[in-house]
Coordinates of N, CA, C and O in Angstrom, one line a residue:
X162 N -26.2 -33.0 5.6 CA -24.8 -33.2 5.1 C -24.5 -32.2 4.0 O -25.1 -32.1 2.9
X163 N -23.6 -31.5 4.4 CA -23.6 -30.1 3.2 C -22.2 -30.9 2.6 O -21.9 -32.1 2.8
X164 N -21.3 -29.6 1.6 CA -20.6 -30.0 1.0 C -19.0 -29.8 1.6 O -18.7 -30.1 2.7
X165 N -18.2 -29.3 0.6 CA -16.8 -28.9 0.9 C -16.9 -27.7 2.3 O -17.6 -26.7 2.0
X166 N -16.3 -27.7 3.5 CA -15.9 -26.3 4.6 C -15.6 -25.8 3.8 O -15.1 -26.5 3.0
X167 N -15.7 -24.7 3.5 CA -14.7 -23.0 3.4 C -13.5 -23.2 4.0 O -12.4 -22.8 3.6
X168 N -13.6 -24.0 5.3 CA -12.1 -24.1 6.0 C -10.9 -24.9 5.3 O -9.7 -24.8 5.4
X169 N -12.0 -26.0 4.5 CA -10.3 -26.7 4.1 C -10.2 -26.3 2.8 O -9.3 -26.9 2.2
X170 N -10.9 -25.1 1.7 CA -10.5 -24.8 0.2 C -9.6 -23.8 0.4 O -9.6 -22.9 1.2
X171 N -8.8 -24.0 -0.3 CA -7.2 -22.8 -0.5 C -7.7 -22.3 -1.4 O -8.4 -23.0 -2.0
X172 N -7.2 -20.5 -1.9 CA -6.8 -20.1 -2.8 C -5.9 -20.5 -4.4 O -6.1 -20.5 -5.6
X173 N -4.8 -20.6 -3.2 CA -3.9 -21.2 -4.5 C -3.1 -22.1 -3.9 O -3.0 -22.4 -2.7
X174 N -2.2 -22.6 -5.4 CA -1.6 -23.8 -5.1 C -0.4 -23.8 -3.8 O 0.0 -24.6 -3.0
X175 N 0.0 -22.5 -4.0 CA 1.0 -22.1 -2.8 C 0.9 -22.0 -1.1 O 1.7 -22.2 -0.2
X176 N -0.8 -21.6 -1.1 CA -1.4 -21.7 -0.2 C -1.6 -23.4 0.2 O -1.5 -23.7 1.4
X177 N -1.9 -24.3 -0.6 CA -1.7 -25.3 -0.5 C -0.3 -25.9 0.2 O -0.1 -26.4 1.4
X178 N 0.4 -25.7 -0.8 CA 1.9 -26.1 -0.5 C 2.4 -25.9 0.8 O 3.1 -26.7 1.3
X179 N 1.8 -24.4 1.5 CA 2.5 -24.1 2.5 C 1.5 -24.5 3.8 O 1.8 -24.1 4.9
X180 N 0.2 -25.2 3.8 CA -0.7 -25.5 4.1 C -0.4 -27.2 5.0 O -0.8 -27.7 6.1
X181 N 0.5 -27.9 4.0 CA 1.0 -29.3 4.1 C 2.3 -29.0 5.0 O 2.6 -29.6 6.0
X182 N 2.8 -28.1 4.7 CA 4.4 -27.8 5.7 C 5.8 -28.5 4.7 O 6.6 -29.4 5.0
X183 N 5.6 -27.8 3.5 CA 6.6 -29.1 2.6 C 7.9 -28.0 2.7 O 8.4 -26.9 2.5
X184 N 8.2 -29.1 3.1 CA 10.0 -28.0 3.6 C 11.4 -28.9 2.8 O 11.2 -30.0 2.4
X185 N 12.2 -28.6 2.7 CA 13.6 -29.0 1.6 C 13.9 -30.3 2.3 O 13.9 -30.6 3.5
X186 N 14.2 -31.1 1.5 CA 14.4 -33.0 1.7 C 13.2 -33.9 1.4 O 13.2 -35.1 1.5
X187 N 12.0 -33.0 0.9 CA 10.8 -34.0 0.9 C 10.7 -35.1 -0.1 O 11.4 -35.1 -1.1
X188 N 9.9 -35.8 0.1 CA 9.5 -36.5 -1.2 C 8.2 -35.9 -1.9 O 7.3 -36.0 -1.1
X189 N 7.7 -35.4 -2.9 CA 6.2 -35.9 -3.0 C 6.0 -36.2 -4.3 O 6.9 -36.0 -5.2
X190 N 4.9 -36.9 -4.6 CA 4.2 -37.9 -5.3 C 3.3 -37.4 -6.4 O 2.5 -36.5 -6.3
X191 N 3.6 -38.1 -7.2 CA 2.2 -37.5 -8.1 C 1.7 -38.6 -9.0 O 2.7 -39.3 -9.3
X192 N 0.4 -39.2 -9.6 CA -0.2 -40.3 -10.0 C 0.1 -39.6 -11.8 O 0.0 -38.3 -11.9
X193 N 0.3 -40.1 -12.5 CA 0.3 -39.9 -13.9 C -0.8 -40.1 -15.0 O -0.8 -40.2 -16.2
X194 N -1.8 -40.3 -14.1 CA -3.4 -40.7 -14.9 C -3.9 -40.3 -16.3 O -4.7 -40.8 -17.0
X195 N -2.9 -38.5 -16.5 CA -2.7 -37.8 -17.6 C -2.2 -38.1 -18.8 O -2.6 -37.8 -19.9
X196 N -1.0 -39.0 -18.2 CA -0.2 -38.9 -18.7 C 1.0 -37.9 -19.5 O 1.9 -37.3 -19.0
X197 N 0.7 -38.2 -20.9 CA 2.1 -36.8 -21.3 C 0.3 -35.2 -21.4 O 0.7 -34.1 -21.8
X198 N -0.4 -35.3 -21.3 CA -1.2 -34.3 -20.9 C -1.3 -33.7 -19.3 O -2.3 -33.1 -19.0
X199 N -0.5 -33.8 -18.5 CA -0.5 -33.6 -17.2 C 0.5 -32.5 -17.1 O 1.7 -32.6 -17.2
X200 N -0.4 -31.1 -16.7 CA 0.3 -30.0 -16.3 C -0.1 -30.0 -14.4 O -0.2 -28.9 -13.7
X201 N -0.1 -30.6 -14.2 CA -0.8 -30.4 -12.5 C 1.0 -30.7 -11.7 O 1.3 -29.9 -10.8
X202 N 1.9 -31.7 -12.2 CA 2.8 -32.3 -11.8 C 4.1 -30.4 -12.1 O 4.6 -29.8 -11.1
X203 N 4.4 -30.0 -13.5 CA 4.9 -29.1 -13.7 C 4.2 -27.9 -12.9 O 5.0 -27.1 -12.5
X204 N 2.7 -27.4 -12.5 CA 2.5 -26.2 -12.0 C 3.2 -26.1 -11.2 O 3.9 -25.1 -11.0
X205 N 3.0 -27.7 -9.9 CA 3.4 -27.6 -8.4 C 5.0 -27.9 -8.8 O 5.5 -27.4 -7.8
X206 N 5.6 -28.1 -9.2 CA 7.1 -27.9 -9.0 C 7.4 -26.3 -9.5 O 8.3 -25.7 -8.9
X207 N 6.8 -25.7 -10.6 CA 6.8 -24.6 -10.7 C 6.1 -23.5 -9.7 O 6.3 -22.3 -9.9
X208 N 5.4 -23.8 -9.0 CA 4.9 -23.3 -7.2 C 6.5 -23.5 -6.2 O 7.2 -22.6 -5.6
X209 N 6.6 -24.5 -6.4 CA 7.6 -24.7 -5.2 C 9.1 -24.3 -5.7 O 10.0 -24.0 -4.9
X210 N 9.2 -24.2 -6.9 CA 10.5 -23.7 -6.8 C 10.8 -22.5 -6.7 O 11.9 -22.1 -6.4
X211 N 9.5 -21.4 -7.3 CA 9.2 -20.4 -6.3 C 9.4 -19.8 -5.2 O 9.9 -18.7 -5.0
X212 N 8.9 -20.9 -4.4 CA 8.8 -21.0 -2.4 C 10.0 -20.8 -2.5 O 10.3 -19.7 -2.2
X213 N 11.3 -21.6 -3.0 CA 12.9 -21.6 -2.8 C 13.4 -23.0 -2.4 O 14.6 -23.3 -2.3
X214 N 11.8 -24.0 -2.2 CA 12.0 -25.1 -1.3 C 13.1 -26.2 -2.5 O 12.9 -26.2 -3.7
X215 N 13.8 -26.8 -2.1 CA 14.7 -27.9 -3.0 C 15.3 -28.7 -2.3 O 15.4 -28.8 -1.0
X216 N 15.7 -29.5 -3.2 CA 16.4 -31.0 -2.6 C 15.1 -31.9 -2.6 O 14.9 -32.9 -1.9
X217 N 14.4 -31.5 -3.4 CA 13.3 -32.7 -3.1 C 13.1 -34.2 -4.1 O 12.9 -34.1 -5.3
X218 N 13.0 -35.2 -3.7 CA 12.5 -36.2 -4.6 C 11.4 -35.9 -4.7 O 10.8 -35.2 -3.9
X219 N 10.7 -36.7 -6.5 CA 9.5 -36.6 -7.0 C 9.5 -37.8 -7.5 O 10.2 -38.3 -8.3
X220 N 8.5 -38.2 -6.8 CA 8.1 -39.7 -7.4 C 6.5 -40.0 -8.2 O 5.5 -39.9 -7.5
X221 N 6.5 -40.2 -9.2 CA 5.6 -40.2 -10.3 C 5.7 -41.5 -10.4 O 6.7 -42.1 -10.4
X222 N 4.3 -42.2 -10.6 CA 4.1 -43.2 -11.8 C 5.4 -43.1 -12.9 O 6.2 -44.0 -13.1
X223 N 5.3 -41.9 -13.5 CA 5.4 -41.8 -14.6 C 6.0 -40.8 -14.7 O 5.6 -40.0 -13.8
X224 N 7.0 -40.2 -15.6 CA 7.1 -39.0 -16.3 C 7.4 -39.3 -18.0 O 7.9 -40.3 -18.5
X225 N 6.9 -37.6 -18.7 CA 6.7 -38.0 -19.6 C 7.2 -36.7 -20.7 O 7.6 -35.7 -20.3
X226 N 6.9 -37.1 -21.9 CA 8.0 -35.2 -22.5 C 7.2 -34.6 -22.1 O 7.7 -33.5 -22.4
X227 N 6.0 -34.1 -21.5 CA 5.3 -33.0 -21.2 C 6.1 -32.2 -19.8 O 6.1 -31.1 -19.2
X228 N 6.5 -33.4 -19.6 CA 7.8 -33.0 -17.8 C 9.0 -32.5 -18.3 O 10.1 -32.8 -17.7
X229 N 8.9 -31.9 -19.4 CA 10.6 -31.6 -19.5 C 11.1 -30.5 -18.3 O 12.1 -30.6 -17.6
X230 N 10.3 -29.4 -18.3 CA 10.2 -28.8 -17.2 C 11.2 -28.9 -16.1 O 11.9 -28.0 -15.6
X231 N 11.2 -30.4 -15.8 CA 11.3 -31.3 -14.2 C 13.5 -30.8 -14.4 O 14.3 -30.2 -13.7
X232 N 13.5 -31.3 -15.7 CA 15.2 -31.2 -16.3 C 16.0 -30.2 -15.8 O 17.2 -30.5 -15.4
X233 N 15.2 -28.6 -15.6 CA 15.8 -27.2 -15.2 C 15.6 -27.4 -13.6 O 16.3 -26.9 -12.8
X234 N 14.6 -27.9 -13.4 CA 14.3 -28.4 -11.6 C 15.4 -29.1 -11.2 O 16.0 -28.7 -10.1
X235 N 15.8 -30.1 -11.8 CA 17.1 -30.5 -11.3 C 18.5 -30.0 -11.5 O 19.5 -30.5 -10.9
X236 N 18.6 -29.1 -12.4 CA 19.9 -28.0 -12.6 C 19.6 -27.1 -11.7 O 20.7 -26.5 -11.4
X237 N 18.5 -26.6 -10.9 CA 18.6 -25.4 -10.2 C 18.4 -26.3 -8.8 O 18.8 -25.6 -7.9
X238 N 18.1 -27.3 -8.3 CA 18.8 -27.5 -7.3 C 17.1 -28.0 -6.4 O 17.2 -28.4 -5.2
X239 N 15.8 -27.7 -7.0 CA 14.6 -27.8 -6.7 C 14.9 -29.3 -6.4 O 14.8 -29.8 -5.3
X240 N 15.1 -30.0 -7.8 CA 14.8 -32.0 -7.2 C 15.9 -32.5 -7.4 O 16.7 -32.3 -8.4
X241 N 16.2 -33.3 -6.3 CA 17.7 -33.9 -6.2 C 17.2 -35.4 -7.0 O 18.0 -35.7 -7.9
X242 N 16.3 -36.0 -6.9 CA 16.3 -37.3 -7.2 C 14.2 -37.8 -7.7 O 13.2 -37.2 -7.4
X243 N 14.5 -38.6 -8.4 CA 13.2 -39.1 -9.7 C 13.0 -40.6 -9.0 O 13.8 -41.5 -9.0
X244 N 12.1 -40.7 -8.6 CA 11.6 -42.4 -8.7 C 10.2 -42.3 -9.5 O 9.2 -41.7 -9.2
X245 N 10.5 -43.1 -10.5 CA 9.6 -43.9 -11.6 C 9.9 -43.5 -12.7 O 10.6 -42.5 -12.9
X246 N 9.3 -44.3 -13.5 CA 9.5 -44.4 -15.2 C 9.9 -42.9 -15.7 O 9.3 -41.8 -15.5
X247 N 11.3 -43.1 -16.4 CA 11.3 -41.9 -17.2 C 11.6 -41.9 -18.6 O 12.5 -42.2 -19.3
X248 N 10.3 -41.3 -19.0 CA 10.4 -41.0 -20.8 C 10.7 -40.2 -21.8 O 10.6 -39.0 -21.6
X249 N 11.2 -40.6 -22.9 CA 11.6 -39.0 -24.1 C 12.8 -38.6 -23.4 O 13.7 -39.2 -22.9
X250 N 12.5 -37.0 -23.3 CA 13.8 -35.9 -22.5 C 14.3 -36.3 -21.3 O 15.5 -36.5 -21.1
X251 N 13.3 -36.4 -20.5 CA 14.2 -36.6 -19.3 C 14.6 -38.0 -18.7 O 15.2 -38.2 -17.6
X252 N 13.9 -39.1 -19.8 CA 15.0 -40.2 -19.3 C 16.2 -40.2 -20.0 O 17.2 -40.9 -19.8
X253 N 16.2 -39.0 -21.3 CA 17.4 -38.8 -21.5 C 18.7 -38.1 -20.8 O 19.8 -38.4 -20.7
X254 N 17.9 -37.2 -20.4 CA 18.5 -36.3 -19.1 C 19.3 -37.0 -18.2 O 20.5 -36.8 -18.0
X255 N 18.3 -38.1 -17.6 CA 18.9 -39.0 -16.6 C 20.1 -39.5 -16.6 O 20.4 -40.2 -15.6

């Protein structure tokens, strides 16, 4: 029993992204275990809004001020809509 294929490790997170097929209307998800320490949630929206991909819901546990980030994602048209807890900035935002 060896370990991880070569076949399923990506490079990068984009490779990732485009790996899943995540195309404009999606939802995706992210666990908040970090909490307001959680840059994994801002890279991948800053990946995807890159790609061009938007209109997407992001549903979190949680968001928190370290997500302020998420604020300019929804001015430029990346996330249309937030499901779960929003704290500080952007449940101000909301």
């Amino acid at each position: 029993m060896g370990g991880i294929s070569d076949a399923k490790v990506l490079g990068t997170l984009r490779e990732a992204l485009e790996a899943v097929g995540l195309r404009n209307g999606m939802t995706i998800s992210f666990h908040h275990h970090l909490r307001n320490g959680d840059r994994v949630l801002n890279l991948t929206m800053q990946a995807i809004a890159e790609m061009g991909i938007g209109d997407l819901t992001v549903a979190s546990s949680a968001f928190f001020p370290v997500h302020r980030p998420i604020i300019e994602h929804i001015r430029q048209g990346t996330v249309s809509g937030l499901t779960g807890g929003c704290n500080g900035p952007i449940g101000e935002a909301v």
